[in-house]
Coordinates of C-alpha atoms in Angstrom, one line a residue:
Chain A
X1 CA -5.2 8.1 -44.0
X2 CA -6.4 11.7 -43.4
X3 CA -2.9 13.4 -43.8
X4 CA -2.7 15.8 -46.8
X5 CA -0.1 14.1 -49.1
X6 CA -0.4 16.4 -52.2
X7 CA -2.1 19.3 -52.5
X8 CA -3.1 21.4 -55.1
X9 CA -3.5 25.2 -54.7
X10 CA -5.7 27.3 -57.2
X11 CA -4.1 24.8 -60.2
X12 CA -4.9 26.2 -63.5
X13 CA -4.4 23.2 -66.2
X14 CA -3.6 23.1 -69.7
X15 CA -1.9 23.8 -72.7
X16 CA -0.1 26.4 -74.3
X17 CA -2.2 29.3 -72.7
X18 CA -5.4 27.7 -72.9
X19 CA -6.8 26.6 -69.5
X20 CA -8.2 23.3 -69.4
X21 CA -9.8 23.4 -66.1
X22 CA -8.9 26.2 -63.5
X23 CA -9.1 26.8 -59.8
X24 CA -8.5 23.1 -58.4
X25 CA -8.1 23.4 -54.7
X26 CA -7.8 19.8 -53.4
X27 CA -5.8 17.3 -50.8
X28 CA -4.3 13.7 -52.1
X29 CA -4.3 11.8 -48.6
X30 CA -1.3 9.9 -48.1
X31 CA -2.1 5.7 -48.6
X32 CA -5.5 6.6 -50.6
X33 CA -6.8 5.1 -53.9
X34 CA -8.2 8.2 -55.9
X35 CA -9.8 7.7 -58.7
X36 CA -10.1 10.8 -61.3
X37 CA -13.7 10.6 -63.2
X38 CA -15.0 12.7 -65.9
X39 CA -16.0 13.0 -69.8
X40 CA -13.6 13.0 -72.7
X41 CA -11.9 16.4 -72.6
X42 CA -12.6 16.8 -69.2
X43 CA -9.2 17.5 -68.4
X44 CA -8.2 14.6 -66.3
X45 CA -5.1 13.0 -68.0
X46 CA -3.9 16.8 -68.1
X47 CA -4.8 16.9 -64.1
X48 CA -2.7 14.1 -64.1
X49 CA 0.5 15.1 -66.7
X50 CA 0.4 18.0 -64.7
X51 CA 0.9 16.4 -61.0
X52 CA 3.5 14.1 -63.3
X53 CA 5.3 17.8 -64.2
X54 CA 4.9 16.1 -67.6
X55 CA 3.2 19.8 -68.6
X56 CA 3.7 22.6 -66.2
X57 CA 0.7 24.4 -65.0
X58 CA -0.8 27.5 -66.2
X59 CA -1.1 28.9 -62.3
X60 CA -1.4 27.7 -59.1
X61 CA 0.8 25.1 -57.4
X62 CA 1.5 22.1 -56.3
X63 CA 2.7 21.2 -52.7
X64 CA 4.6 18.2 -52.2
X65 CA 5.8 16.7 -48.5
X66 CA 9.2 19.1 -47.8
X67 CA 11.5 16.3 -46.1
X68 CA 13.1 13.6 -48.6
X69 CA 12.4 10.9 -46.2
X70 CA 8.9 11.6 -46.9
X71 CA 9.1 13.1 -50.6
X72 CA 6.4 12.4 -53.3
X73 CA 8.2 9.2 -55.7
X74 CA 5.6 8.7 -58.6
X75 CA 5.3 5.6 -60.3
X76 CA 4.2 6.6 -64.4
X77 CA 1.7 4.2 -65.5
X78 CA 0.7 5.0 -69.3
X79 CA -1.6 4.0 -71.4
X80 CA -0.3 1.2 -73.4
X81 CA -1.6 2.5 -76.7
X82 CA 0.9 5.1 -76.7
X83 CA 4.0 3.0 -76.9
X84 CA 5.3 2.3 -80.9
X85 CA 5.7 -1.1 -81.7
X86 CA 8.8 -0.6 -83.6
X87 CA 11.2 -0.7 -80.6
X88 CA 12.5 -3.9 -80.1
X89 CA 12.2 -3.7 -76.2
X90 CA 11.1 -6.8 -74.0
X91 CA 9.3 -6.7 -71.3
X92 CA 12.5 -6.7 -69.0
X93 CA 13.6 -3.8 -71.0
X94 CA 10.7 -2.0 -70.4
X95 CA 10.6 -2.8 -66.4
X96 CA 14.4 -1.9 -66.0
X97 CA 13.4 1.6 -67.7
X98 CA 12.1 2.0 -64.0
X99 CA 15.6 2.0 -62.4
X100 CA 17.0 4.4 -64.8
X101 CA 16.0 7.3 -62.1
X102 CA 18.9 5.8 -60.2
X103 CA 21.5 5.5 -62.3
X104 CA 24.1 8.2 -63.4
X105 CA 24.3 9.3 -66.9
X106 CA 26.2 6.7 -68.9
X107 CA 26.3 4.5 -66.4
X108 CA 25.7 0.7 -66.3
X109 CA 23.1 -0.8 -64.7
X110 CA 24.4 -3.2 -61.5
X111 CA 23.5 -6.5 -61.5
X112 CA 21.8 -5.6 -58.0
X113 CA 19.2 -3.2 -60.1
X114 CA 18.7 -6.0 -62.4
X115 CA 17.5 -8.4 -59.7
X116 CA 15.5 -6.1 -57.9
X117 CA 13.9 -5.3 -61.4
X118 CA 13.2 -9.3 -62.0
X119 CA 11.5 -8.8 -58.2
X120 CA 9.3 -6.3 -59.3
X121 CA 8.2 -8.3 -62.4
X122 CA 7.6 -11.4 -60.2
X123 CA 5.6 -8.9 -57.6
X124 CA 3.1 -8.4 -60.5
X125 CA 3.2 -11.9 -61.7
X126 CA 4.8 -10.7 -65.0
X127 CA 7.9 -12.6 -65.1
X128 CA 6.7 -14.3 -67.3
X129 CA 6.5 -11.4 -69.9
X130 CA 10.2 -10.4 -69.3
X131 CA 11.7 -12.7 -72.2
X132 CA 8.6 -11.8 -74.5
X133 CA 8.6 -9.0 -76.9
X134 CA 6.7 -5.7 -75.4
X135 CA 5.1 -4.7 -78.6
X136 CA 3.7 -8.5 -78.8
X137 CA 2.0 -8.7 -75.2
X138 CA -1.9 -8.0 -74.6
X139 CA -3.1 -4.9 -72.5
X140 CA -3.5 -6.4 -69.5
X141 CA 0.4 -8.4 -70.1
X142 CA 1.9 -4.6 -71.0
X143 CA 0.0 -3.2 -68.0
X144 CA 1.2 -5.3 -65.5
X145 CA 5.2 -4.7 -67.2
X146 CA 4.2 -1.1 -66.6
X147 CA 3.2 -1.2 -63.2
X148 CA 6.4 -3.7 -62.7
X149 CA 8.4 -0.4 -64.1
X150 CA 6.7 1.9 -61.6
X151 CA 8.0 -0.1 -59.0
X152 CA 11.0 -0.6 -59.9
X153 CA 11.2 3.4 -59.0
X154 CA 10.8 2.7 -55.9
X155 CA 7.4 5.0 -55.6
X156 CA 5.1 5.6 -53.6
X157 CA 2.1 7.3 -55.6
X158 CA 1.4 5.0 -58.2
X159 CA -0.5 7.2 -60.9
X160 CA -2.4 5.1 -63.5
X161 CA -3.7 6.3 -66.7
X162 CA -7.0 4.5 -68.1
X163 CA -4.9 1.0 -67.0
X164 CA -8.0 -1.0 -68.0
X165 CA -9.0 0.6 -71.9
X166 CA -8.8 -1.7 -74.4
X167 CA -8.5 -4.7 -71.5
X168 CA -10.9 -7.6 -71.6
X169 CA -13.4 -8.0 -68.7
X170 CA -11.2 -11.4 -67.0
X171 CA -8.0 -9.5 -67.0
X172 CA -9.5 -5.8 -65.8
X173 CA -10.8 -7.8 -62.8
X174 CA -7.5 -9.9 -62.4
X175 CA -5.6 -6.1 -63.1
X176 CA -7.7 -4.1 -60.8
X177 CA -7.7 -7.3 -58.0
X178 CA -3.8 -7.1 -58.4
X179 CA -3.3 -3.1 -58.0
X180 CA -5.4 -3.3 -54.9
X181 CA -3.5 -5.8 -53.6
X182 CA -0.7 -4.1 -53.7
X183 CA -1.9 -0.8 -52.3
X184 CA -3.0 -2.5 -49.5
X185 CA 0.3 -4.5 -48.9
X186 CA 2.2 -1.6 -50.0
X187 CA 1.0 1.1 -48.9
X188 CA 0.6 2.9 -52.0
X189 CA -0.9 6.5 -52.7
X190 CA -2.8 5.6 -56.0
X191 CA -4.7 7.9 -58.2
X192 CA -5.7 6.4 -61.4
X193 CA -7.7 8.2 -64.5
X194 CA -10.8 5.8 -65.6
X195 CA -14.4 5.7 -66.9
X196 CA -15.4 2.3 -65.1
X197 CA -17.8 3.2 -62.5
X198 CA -18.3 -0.3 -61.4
X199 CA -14.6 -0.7 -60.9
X200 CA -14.2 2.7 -58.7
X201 CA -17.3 1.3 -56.4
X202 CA -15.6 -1.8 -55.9
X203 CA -11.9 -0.4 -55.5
X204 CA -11.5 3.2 -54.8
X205 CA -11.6 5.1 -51.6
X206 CA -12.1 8.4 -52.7
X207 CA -13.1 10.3 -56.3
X208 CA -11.8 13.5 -57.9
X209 CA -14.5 14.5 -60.4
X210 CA -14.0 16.7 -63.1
X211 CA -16.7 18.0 -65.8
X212 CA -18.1 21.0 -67.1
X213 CA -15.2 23.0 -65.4
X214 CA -16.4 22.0 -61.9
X215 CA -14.7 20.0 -59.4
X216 CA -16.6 17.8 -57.2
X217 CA -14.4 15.1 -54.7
X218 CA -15.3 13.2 -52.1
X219 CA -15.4 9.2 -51.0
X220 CA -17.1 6.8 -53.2
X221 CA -20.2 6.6 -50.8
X222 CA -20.7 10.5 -51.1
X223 CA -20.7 10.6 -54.4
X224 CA -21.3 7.5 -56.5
X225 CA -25.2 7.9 -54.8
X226 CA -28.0 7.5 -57.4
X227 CA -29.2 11.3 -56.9
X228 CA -25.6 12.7 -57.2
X229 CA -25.0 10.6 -59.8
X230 CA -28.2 11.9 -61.7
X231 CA -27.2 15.2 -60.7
X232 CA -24.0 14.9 -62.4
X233 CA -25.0 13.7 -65.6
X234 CA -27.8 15.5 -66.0
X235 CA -25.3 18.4 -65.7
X236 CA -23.4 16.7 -68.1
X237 CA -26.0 16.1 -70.5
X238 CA -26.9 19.8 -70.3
Chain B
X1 CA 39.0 -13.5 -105.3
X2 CA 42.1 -12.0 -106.9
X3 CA 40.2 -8.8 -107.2
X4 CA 39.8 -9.0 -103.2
X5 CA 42.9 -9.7 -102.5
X6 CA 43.9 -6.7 -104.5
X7 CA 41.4 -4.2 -102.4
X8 CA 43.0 -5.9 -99.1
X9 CA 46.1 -5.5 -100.0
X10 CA 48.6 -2.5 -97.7
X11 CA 49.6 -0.5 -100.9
X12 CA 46.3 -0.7 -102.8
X13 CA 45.6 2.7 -104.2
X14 CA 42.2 3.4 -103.5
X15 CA 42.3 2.1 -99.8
X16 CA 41.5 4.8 -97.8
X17 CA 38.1 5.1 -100.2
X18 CA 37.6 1.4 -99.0
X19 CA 38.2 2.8 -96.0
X20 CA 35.7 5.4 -95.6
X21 CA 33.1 3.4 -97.3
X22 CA 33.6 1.0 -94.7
X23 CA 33.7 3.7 -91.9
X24 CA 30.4 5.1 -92.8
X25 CA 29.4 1.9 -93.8
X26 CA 29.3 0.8 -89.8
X27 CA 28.8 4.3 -88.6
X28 CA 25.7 5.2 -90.7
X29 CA 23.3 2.2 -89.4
X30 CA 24.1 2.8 -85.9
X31 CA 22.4 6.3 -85.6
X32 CA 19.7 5.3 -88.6
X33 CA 18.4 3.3 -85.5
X34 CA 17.4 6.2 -84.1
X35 CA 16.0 7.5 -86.9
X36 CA 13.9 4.7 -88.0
X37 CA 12.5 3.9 -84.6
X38 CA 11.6 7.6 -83.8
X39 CA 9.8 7.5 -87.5
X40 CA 12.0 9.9 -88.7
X41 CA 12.9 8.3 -92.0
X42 CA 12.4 11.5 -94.3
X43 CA 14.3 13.1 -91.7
X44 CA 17.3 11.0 -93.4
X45 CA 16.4 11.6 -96.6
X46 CA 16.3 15.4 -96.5
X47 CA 19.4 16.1 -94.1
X48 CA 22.2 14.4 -96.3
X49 CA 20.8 16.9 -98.8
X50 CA 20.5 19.6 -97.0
X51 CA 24.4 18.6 -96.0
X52 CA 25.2 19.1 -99.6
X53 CA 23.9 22.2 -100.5
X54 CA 25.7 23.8 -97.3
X55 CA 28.6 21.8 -99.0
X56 CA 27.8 24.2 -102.2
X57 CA 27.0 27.4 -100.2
X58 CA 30.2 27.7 -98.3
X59 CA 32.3 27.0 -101.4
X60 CA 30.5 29.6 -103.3
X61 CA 29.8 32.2 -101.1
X62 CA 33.7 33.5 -101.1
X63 CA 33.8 33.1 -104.5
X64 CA 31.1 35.6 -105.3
X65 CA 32.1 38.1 -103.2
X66 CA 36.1 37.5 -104.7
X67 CA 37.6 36.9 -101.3
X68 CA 38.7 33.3 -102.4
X69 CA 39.9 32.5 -106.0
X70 CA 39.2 29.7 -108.2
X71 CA 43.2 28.7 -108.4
X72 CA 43.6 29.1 -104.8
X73 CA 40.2 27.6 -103.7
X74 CA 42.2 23.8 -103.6
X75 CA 44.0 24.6 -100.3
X76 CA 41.0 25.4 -98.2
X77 CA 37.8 23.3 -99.9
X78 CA 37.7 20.8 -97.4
X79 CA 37.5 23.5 -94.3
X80 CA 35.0 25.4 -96.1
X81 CA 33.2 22.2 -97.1
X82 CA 33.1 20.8 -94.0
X83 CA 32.3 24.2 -91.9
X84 CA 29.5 24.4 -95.0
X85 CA 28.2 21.0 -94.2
X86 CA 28.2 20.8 -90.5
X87 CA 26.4 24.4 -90.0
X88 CA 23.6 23.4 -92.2
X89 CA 23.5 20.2 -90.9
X90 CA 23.2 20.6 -87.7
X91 CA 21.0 24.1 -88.2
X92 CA 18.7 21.8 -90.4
X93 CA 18.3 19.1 -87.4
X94 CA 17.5 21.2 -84.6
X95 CA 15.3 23.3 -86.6
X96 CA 13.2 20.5 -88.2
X97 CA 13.2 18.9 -84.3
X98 CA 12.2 22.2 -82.9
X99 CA 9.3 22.2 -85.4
X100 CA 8.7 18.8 -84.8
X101 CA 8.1 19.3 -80.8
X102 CA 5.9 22.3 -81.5
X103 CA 3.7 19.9 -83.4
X104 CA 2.1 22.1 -85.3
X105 CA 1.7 21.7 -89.0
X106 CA 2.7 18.5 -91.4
X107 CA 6.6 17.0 -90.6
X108 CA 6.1 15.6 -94.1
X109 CA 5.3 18.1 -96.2
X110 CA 8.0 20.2 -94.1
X111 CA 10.8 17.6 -94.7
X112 CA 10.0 17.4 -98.3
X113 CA 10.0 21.2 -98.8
X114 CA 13.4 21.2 -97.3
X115 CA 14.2 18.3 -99.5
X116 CA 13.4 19.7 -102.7
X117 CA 14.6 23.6 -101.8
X118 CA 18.0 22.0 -100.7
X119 CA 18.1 19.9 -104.0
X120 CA 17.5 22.7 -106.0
X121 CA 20.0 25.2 -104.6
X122 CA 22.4 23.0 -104.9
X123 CA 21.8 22.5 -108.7
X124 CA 21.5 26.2 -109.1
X125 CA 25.2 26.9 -107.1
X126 CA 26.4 23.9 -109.6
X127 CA 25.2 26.1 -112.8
X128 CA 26.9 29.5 -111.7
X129 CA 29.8 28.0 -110.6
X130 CA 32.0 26.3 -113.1
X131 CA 35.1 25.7 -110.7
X132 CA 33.1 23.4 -108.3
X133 CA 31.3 21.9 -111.1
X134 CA 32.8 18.6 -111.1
X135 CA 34.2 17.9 -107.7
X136 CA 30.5 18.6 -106.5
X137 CA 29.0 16.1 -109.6
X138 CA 31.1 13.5 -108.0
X139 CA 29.9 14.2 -104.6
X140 CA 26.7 14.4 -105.7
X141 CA 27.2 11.0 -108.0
X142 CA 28.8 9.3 -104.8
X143 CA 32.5 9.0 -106.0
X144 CA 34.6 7.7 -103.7
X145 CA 37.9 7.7 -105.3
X146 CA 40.2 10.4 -103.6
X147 CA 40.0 10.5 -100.1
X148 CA 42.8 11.7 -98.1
X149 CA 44.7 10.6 -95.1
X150 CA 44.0 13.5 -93.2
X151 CA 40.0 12.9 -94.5
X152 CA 40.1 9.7 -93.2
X153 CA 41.6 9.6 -89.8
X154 CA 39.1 13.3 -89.4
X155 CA 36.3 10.8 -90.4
X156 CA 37.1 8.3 -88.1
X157 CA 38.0 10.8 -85.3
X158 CA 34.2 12.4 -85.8
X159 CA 32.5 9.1 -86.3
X160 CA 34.1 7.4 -83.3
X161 CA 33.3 10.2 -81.0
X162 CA 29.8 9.7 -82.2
X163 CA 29.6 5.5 -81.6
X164 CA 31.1 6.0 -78.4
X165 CA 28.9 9.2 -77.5
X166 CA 25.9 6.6 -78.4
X167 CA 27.5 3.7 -76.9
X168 CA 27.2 5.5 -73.6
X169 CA 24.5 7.2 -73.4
X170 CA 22.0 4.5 -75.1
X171 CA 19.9 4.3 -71.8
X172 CA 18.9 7.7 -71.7
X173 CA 18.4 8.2 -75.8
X174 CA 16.3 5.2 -75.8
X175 CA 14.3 6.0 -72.7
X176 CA 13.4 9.5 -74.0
X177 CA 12.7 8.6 -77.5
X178 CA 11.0 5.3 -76.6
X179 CA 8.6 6.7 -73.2
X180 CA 9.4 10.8 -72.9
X181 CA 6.9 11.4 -70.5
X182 CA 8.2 8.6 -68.0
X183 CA 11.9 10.1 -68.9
X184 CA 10.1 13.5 -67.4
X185 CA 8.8 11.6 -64.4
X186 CA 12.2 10.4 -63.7
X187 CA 13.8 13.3 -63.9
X188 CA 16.0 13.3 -67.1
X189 CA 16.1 16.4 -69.2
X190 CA 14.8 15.4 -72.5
X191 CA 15.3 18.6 -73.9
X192 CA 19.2 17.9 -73.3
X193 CA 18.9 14.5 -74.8
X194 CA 16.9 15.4 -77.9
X195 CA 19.6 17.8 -78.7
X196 CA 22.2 15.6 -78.0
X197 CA 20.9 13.0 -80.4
X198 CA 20.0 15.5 -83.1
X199 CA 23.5 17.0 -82.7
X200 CA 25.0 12.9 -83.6
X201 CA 22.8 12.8 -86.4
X202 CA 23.5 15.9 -87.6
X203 CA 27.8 15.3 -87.5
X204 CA 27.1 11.4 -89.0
X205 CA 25.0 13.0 -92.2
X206 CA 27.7 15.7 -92.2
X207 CA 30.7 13.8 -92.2
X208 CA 29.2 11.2 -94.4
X209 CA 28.1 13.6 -96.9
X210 CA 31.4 14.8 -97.3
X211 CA 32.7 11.5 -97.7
X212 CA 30.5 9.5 -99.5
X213 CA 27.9 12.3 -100.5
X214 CA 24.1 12.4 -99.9
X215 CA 22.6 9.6 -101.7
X216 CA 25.2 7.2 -100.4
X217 CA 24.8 9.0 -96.8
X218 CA 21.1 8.3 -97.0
X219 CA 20.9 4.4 -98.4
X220 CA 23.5 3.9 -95.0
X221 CA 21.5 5.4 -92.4
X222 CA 18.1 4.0 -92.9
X223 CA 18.3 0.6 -95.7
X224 CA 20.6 -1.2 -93.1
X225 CA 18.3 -0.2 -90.3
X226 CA 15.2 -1.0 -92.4
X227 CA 16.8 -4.4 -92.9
X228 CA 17.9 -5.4 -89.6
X229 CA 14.6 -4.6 -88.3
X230 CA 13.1 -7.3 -89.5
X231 CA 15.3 -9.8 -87.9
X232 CA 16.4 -8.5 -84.8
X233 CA 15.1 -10.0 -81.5
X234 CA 16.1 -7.0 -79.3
X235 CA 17.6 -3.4 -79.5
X236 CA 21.2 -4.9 -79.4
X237 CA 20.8 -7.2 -82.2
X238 CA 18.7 -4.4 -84.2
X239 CA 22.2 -2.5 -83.6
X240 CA 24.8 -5.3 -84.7
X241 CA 22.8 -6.9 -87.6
X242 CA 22.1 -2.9 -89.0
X243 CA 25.9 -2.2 -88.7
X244 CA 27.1 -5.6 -89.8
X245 CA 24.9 -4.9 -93.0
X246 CA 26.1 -1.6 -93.3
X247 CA 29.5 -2.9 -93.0
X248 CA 29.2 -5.6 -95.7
X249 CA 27.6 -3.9 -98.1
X250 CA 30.5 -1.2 -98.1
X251 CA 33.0 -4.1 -98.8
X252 CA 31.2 -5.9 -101.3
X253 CA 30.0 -2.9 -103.0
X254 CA 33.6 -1.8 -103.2
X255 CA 34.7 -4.9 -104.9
X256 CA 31.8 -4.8 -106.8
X257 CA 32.5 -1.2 -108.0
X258 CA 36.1 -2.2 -108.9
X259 CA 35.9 -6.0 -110.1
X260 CA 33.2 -3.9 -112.7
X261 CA 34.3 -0.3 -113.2
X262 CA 30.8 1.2 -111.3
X263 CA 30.9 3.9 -109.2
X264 CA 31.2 2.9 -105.7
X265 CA 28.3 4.8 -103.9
X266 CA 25.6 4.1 -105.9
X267 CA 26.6 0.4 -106.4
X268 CA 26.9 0.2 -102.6
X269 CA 22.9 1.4 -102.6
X270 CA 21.9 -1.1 -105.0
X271 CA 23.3 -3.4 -103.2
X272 CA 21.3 -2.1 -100.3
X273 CA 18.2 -2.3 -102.5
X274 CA 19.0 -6.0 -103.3
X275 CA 19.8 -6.5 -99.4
X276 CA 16.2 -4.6 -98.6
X277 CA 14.4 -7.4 -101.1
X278 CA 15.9 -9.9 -100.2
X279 CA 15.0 -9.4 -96.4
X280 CA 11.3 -8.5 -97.4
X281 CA 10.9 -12.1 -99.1
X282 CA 12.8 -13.6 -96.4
X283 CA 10.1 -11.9 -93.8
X284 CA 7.0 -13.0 -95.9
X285 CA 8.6 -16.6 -96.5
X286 CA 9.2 -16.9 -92.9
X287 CA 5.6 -15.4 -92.2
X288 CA 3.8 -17.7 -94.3
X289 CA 5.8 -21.2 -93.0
X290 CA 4.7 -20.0 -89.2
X291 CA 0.7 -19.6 -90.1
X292 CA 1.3 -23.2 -91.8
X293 CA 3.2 -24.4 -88.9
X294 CA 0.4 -23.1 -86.7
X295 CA -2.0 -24.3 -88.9
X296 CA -0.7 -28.0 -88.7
X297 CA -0.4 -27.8 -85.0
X298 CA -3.8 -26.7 -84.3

């Protein structure tokens, strides 16, 4: 659990030129659940579009393991709001978006990816969901296609966005008892981006938090304590 | 039925304009997908006239500075008007989509400033240039009466490459228009793939501008679309039913425009308006039998 998996060296975040949070100096422990805390504007979906190489970042780097055995696969699990309803994708469609990673330029996909792609779906008990229209399912339905997708990369850092906003309180327990399942079966690396403090006590291992340009980590016991947590948003407040 | 019979016949007269209409009326649909799922609808309302004025441009242009003359111009129109056409469309695409990824400013009010600019040079060329006048009236009008061999087969060379180019690379166009930040994740260059679809849009609105002209070029690459959207189940159907509109329309507003004495592009967007009724009533009928179905169930 200890060994450094990711690491970030002196990471300046943002965009365009304009830092969102600099000098991040941190380790992602191989097989950990991180979870990424802050305010709105903190900078933590950047942290994490960033890691993604979704937006390059302003300085610094980031250090991945060197041998492909061992490389860094991420599994990209949005926020659902962001997906337009106009595209007439089901949730099959959306999981077998996962394989395309794999799979030349105008090539087909092989019946072999397909299956593995109805596994995945069946792994997060979204089969179901794979005849249905994306745009039609709830949060927690689209979330569990998504993390179906992620899968279907073949990853092995799962990185979540907010999975659990706009997500009723049964299926954010069901959705957060599932992706803990299947870190522990799995052996996932899994940093996910939330405001839920009751869900990071019960399910993370360790926290990355970010506000008012500081950077405070440690495990869930360390820093989730009343004082620390007074400490914090008094800071916040202030 | 006589009248069809006629327009189906091998030695009808006007068959390659069936032709074309039909060409572009497949053609068209296929990449207003794109357009209409990426919300870029005023994207194909501008572009077709945009299209037309570098149509005007590159006819004029050698005219005012006397390299080309009026009684010579016939021989070398159509490489000047497609050149014309192609540069501005494709210059036109990859500018707006540049603009577009900076997101900075309004796409709107953008698009409709290109609109109306493009619209207006075009009528100004028209008034200085008496040659053009009323070859570019009937582009303009969408008159689709003489279209050569040679314009047909280039038509159906361009537009072919283009189906095909889309046919195989639907995967990757539709992952980085539909998720572009997973796309990044996995790899793809969606910088490469932007291009690539804004280059197919831009030869589609080019080449169906020059045969069908802009109005007619814009009712085929987003009412069909519009249409089909409604009643598709998935992407492929959206495809098939947008085409097999775009396709029908072009045949029946052909006999139409004949049986009648209309001009053929604008009776082939009526039609389209019709069709685009039609399927909103169809959508609201439909709408309001499910809630009573539901009703009655529960």
């Amino acid at each position: 659990m200890n060994d450094s998996f990711i690491t970030l060296d002196n990471l300046a975040i943002g965009y365009g030129n304009v830092p969102v949070f600099s000098n991040i100096s941190l380790s992602i422990a191989r097989g950990s659940f991180t979870a990424i805390l802050g305010s709105n504007g903190s900078g933590k979906s950047t942290l994490l579009k960033t890691l993604l190489g979704i937006q390059p970042p302003l300085a610094g780097h980031i250090h991945f393991p060197k041998s492909n055995d061992d490389s860094a696969v991420f599994g990209y699990v949005p926020q659902t709001i962001q997906f337009d309803p106009l595209y007439l994708l089901t949730g099959f469609d959306v999981a077998l978006m996962g394989v395309y990673q794999r799979i030349g330029p105008g090539r087909f996909v092989s019946k072999a990816e397909r299956t593995f792609v109805y596994e995945c779906l069946r792994a997060t008990d979204a089969e179901k969901f794979s005849t249905k229209q994306f745009s039609d399912l709830s949060g927690g339905q689209k979330q569990r296609v998504l993390i179906a997708r992620a899968l279907a990369v073949k990853s092995n850092v799962l990185v979540l966005d907010e999975p659990t906003a706009g997500v009723d309180a049964a299926a954010t327990h069901s959705l957060m008892e599932f992706i803990s399942q299947i870190h522990e079966e799995r052996k996932l690396t899994i940093l996910l981006v939330t405001h839920d403090l009751p869900l990071v006590r019960k399910h993370v291992q360790q926290i990355i938090w970010l506000h008012q340009g500081k950077l405070l980590t440690g495990t869930v016991a360390e820093l989730l304590t009343p004082e620390r947590m007074a400490e914090i948003f008094e800071m916040e407040m202030n | 039925m006589d009248t069809l019979r006629e327009i189906f016949a091998p030695d009808f007269l006007l068959r390659n304009s069936l032709y074309i209409s039909v060409l572009i009326g497949v053609a068209c649909p296929l990449v207003g997908v794109f357009l209409v799922l990426r919300r870029l609808v005023f994207m194909g309302v501008a572009l077709p006239q945009i299209s037309s004025t570098g149509v005007a441009v590159s006819l004029s242009i050698p005219m005012w500075f006397g390299i080309l003359q009026p009684e010579h111009a016939a021989s070398i129109e159509h490489a000047l008007a497609f050149t014309g056409s192609i540069v501005f469309s494709l210059a036109a695409v990859l500018t707006l989509a540049f603009l577009e990824r900076r997101g900075r400013g309004s796409p709107e009010g953008r698009l409709g400033t290109a609109y109306a600019v493009a619209t207006a040079i075009s009528i100004l060329l028209l008034s200085k240039n008496r040659y053009a006048e009323v070859g570019w009236l009937d582009l303009l009008k969408g008159e689709i009466i003489t279209v050569s061999t040679f314009d047909l087969t280039l038509t159906a060379f361009v537009l072919g490459l283009v189906l095909a180019v889309l046919g195989l690379f639907q995967k990757e166009l539709l992952l980085v228009s539909f998720d572009r930040a997973m796309a990044i994740t996995l790899g793809k260059n969606v910088v490469f793939w932007d291009v690539l679809l804004y280059l197919l849009i831009g030869l589609t609105v080019s080449m169906a501008v020059l045969s069908v002209g802009p109005l007619v070029a814009f009712g085929f690459l987003l009412i069909p679309a519009l249409i089909a959207h409604s009643f598709a189940r998935n992407m492929r159907q959206f495809a098939f039913i947008a085409s097999a509109i775009g396709g029908a329309s072009a045949v029946i507003g052909f006999w139409i425009a004949y049986r009648w004495d209309y001009p053929v592009g604008p009776t082939d967007v009526a039609l389209l308006g019709v069709g685009y009724a039609i399927g909103i009533c169809a959508v609201k009928t439909r709408n309001l039998l499910g809630h009573r179905k539901k009703a009655l169930v529960s």
